[in-house]
PDB file of C-alpha atoms in Angstrom:
ATOM      1  CA  MET A   1      50.524  64.954  65.188  1.00 93.00           C
ATOM      2  CA  ASN A   2      47.031  65.111  64.473  1.00 89.00           C
ATOM      3  CA  LEU A   3      46.398  65.164  60.768  1.00 88.00           C
ATOM      4  CA  THR A   4      42.765  65.133  59.252  1.00 85.00           C
ATOM      5  CA  ILE A   5      41.814  64.847  55.802  1.00 86.00           C
ATOM      6  CA  HIS A   6      40.135  67.825  54.757  1.00 91.00           C
ATOM      7  CA  SER A   7      39.689  67.650  51.394  1.00 93.00           C
ATOM      8  CA  SER A   8      40.006  65.364  48.382  1.00 93.00           C
ATOM      9  CA  PHE A   9      39.377  65.971  44.598  1.00 93.00           C
ATOM     10  CA  LEU A  10      37.305  64.366  42.129  1.00 94.00           C
ATOM     11  CA  PRO A  11      37.326  65.338  38.611  1.00 92.00           C
ATOM     12  CA  GLN A  12      34.097  66.562  37.062  1.00 94.00           C
ATOM     13  CA  ASP A  13      33.711  67.418  33.102  1.00 91.00           C
ATOM     14  CA  ASP A  14      30.085  68.815  33.666  1.00 94.00           C
ATOM     15  CA  PRO A  15      30.029  71.324  36.702  1.00 96.00           C
ATOM     16  CA  ASP A  16      25.902  71.470  36.489  1.00 97.00           C
ATOM     17  CA  ALA A  17      25.946  67.628  36.124  1.00 97.00           C
ATOM     18  CA  ALA A  18      28.098  67.405  39.198  1.00 97.00           C
ATOM     19  CA  VAL A  19      26.058  69.896  41.448  1.00 98.00           C
ATOM     20  CA  ALA A  20      23.536  67.883  40.629  1.00 97.00           C
ATOM     21  CA  PHE A  21      24.626  64.650  41.812  1.00 98.00           C
ATOM     22  CA  TYR A  22      26.468  65.521  44.870  1.00 98.00           C
ATOM     23  CA  ARG A  23      23.867  67.876  46.239  1.00 98.00           C
ATOM     24  CA  ASP A  24      20.111  66.303  44.931  1.00 97.00           C
ATOM     25  CA  THR A  25      21.212  62.991  44.869  1.00 97.00           C
ATOM     26  CA  LEU A  26      23.968  62.267  47.596  1.00 97.00           C
ATOM     27  CA  GLY A  27      22.521  65.057  49.969  1.00 96.00           C
ATOM     28  CA  PHE A  28      25.824  67.209  50.197  1.00 98.00           C
ATOM     29  CA  GLU A  29      25.732  70.860  50.349  1.00 98.00           C
ATOM     30  CA  VAL A  30      27.340  72.990  48.051  1.00 98.00           C
ATOM     31  CA  ARG A  31      30.166  74.962  49.589  1.00 98.00           C
ATOM     32  CA  ASN A  32      31.969  77.310  46.943  1.00 97.00           C
ATOM     33  CA  ASP A  33      31.059  76.791  43.331  1.00 97.00           C
ATOM     34  CA  VAL A  34      34.478  79.023  41.935  1.00 96.00           C
ATOM     35  CA  GLY A  35      34.718  79.816  37.855  1.00 95.00           C
ATOM     36  CA  TYR A  36      38.107  80.651  36.395  1.00 90.00           C
ATOM     37  CA  GLY A  37      38.928  80.495  32.048  1.00 88.00           C
ATOM     38  CA  GLY A  38      35.363  79.124  31.409  1.00 89.00           C
ATOM     39  CA  MET A  39      36.029  75.866  33.607  1.00 92.00           C
ATOM     40  CA  ARG A  40      34.463  75.797  37.391  1.00 96.00           C
ATOM     41  CA  TRP A  41      35.706  74.329  40.468  1.00 97.00           C
ATOM     42  CA  ILE A  42      33.104  73.326  42.965  1.00 98.00           C
ATOM     43  CA  THR A  43      33.201  72.207  46.525  1.00 98.00           C
ATOM     44  CA  VAL A  44      30.647  69.920  47.928  1.00 98.00           C
ATOM     45  CA  GLY A  45      30.639  68.212  51.706  1.00 97.00           C
ATOM     46  CA  PRO A  46      28.223  66.249  53.677  1.00 96.00           C
ATOM     47  CA  VAL A  47      25.598  68.555  55.827  1.00 96.00           C
ATOM     48  CA  GLY A  48      26.859  68.935  59.165  1.00 95.00           C
ATOM     49  CA  GLN A  49      30.837  68.049  57.947  1.00 94.00           C
ATOM     50  CA  PRO A  50      32.183  71.097  57.883  1.00 94.00           C
ATOM     51  CA  ASP A  51      35.725  70.068  57.894  1.00 94.00           C
ATOM     52  CA  THR A  52      35.163  67.506  55.156  1.00 95.00           C
ATOM     53  CA  ALA A  53      34.976  68.320  51.385  1.00 97.00           C
ATOM     54  CA  ILE A  54      35.430  66.872  47.752  1.00 97.00           C
ATOM     55  CA  VAL A  55      36.607  69.864  45.741  1.00 97.00           C
ATOM     56  CA  LEU A  56      34.773  68.483  41.932  1.00 97.00           C
ATOM     57  CA  HIS A  57      37.470  69.996  39.899  1.00 93.00           C
ATOM     58  CA  PRO A  58      38.025  70.124  35.948  1.00 92.00           C
ATOM     59  CA  PRO A  59      40.531  67.425  34.868  1.00 86.00           C
ATOM     60  CA  MET A  60      42.040  69.579  31.709  1.00 80.00           C
ATOM     61  CA  ALA A  61      42.929  72.315  34.162  1.00 79.00           C
ATOM     62  CA  LEU A  62      46.538  71.474  34.718  1.00 77.00           C
ATOM     63  CA  PRO A  63      48.712  73.383  31.930  1.00 77.00           C
ATOM     64  CA  ASP A  64      51.525  71.045  31.598  1.00 88.00           C
ATOM     65  CA  LEU A  65      49.332  68.383  30.368  1.00 87.00           C
ATOM     66  CA  THR A  66      49.447  67.140  26.710  1.00 91.00           C
ATOM     67  CA  ASP A  67      47.080  65.969  24.212  1.00 89.00           C
ATOM     68  CA  ASP A  68      47.436  62.841  24.312  1.00 93.00           C
ATOM     69  CA  GLU A  69      47.418  62.841  28.491  1.00 91.00           C
ATOM     70  CA  ARG A  70      44.026  64.996  28.147  1.00 87.00           C
ATOM     71  CA  ARG A  71      42.843  62.224  26.067  1.00 89.00           C
ATOM     72  CA  THR A  72      43.851  59.566  27.996  1.00 92.00           C
ATOM     73  CA  ILE A  73      42.141  61.314  31.222  1.00 88.00           C
ATOM     74  CA  LEU A  74      38.860  61.626  29.595  1.00 86.00           C
ATOM     75  CA  GLU A  75      38.908  58.053  28.433  1.00 89.00           C
ATOM     76  CA  LEU A  76      39.559  56.550  32.023  1.00 89.00           C
ATOM     77  CA  MET A  77      37.072  58.954  33.161  1.00 86.00           C
ATOM     78  CA  ALA A  78      34.455  57.464  30.421  1.00 83.00           C
ATOM     79  CA  LYS A  79      35.428  53.712  31.885  1.00 83.00           C
ATOM     80  CA  GLY A  80      35.257  54.917  35.650  1.00 80.00           C
ATOM     81  CA  SER A  81      38.790  54.236  36.729  1.00 83.00           C
ATOM     82  CA  TYR A  82      40.512  57.594  36.914  1.00 86.00           C
ATOM     83  CA  PHE A  83      39.657  58.550  40.791  1.00 84.00           C
ATOM     84  CA  GLY A  84      36.963  57.474  43.300  1.00 87.00           C
ATOM     85  CA  VAL A  85      36.329  58.213  46.845  1.00 93.00           C
ATOM     86  CA  ASN A  86      34.541  56.033  49.929  1.00 95.00           C
ATOM     87  CA  LEU A  87      32.232  57.401  51.983  1.00 96.00           C
ATOM     88  CA  ALA A  88      30.762  55.717  54.771  1.00 96.00           C
ATOM     89  CA  THR A  89      27.269  55.395  56.175  1.00 97.00           C
ATOM     90  CA  THR A  90      25.624  53.669  59.403  1.00 96.00           C
ATOM     91  CA  ASP A  91      22.264  52.507  57.069  1.00 97.00           C
ATOM     92  CA  LEU A  92      24.092  51.313  54.030  1.00 97.00           C
ATOM     93  CA  ASP A  93      20.940  49.155  52.786  1.00 97.00           C
ATOM     94  CA  GLY A  94      18.582  52.586  53.226  1.00 97.00           C
ATOM     95  CA  THR A  95      21.201  54.878  51.928  1.00 97.00           C
ATOM     96  CA  PHE A  96      21.364  52.115  48.340  1.00 98.00           C
ATOM     97  CA  GLU A  97      17.555  52.682  47.932  1.00 98.00           C
ATOM     98  CA  LEU A  98      17.638  55.986  48.267  1.00 97.00           C
ATOM     99  CA  LEU A  99      20.157  56.341  45.689  1.00 97.00           C
ATOM    100  CA  VAL A 100      18.616  54.067  43.251  1.00 97.00           C
ATOM    101  CA  ALA A 101      15.547  55.805  43.646  1.00 97.00           C
ATOM    102  CA  ARG A 102      17.164  59.580  43.443  1.00 96.00           C
ATOM    103  CA  GLY A 103      18.225  57.678  39.944  1.00 96.00           C
ATOM    104  CA  ALA A 104      21.744  56.686  40.788  1.00 96.00           C
ATOM    105  CA  GLU A 105      24.258  54.946  38.291  1.00 95.00           C
ATOM    106  CA  VAL A 106      25.004  51.250  40.731  1.00 97.00           C
ATOM    107  CA  VAL A 107      27.737  49.800  40.100  1.00 95.00           C
ATOM    108  CA  GLN A 108      27.452  47.135  42.999  1.00 97.00           C
ATOM    109  CA  GLU A 109      24.405  46.457  45.079  1.00 98.00           C
ATOM    110  CA  PRO A 110      25.019  46.048  49.055  1.00 98.00           C
ATOM    111  CA  THR A 111      27.420  42.823  49.314  1.00 98.00           C
ATOM    112  CA  ASP A 112      28.787  41.276  52.085  1.00 97.00           C
ATOM    113  CA  GLN A 113      33.296  41.657  51.097  1.00 96.00           C
ATOM    114  CA  PRO A 114      35.046  38.578  52.012  1.00 97.00           C
ATOM    115  CA  TYR A 115      37.415  40.976  53.184  1.00 94.00           C
ATOM    116  CA  GLY A 116      35.054  41.949  56.001  1.00 94.00           C
ATOM    117  CA  LEU A 117      32.940  45.084  55.162  1.00 95.00           C
ATOM    118  CA  ARG A 118      29.811  45.693  53.838  1.00 97.00           C
ATOM    119  CA  ASP A 119      29.320  47.995  50.880  1.00 98.00           C
ATOM    120  CA  CYS A 120      27.976  49.181  47.703  1.00 98.00           C
ATOM    121  CA  ALA A 121      29.347  51.520  44.562  1.00 96.00           C
ATOM    122  CA  VAL A 122      27.774  53.868  42.615  1.00 96.00           C
ATOM    123  CA  ARG A 123      29.153  56.252  39.756  1.00 94.00           C
ATOM    124  CA  ASP A 124      28.895  60.163  39.730  1.00 95.00           C
ATOM    125  CA  PRO A 125      28.079  61.738  36.174  1.00 94.00           C
ATOM    126  CA  ALA A 126      31.979  62.076  35.314  1.00 93.00           C
ATOM    127  CA  GLY A 127      32.559  58.365  36.158  1.00 92.00           C
ATOM    128  CA  ASN A 128      34.224  58.361  39.074  1.00 93.00           C
ATOM    129  CA  MET A 129      33.670  55.589  41.603  1.00 93.00           C
ATOM    130  CA  LEU A 130      31.910  56.218  44.677  1.00 95.00           C
ATOM    131  CA  ARG A 131      32.229  52.755  47.738  1.00 96.00           C
ATOM    132  CA  ILE A 132      29.807  53.427  50.179  1.00 97.00           C
ATOM    133  CA  GLN A 133      30.230  51.262  53.677  1.00 97.00           C
ATOM    134  CA  GLN A 134      28.655  50.818  56.249  1.00 97.00           C
ATOM    135  CA  VAL A 135      30.151  51.538  59.745  1.00 95.00           C
ATOM    136  CA  ASP A 136      28.984  51.067  63.326  1.00 90.00           C
ATOM    137  CA  ALA A 137      27.053  53.953  64.510  1.00 78.00           C
ATOM    138  CA  ARG A 138      30.264  54.462  67.229  1.00 68.00           C
ATOM    139  CA  SER A 139      32.773  54.858  64.095  1.00 59.00           C
TER     140      SER A 139
END
């Protein structure tokens, strides 16, 4: 068996702000932007990595949610504890400096973790946590 991760999903509550962050702050390319019923699903991914993507979706698109569940999801998003994704780079400090210069909301500066990773964390406009870890260039 040979499985890969093709795409993961993160909620967004402001599609224009999401596009601006993922395109202009992270440097991702926008691969698809689909509207339906007043909502937008936006697919973004790292340049030169067409097999990996994040789909930014409206969190309220699920028709079976109750009003209480929708309210809970929005509250969790606002706290930044609903969804997240881990990214990687061979230059954590340089990436962090660039993200700060581009106005990213910093959650954690580059830190050597006791479990052996060096990482930092920022939030996207919807509150999703993006952890970025240092990897070897050969990874």
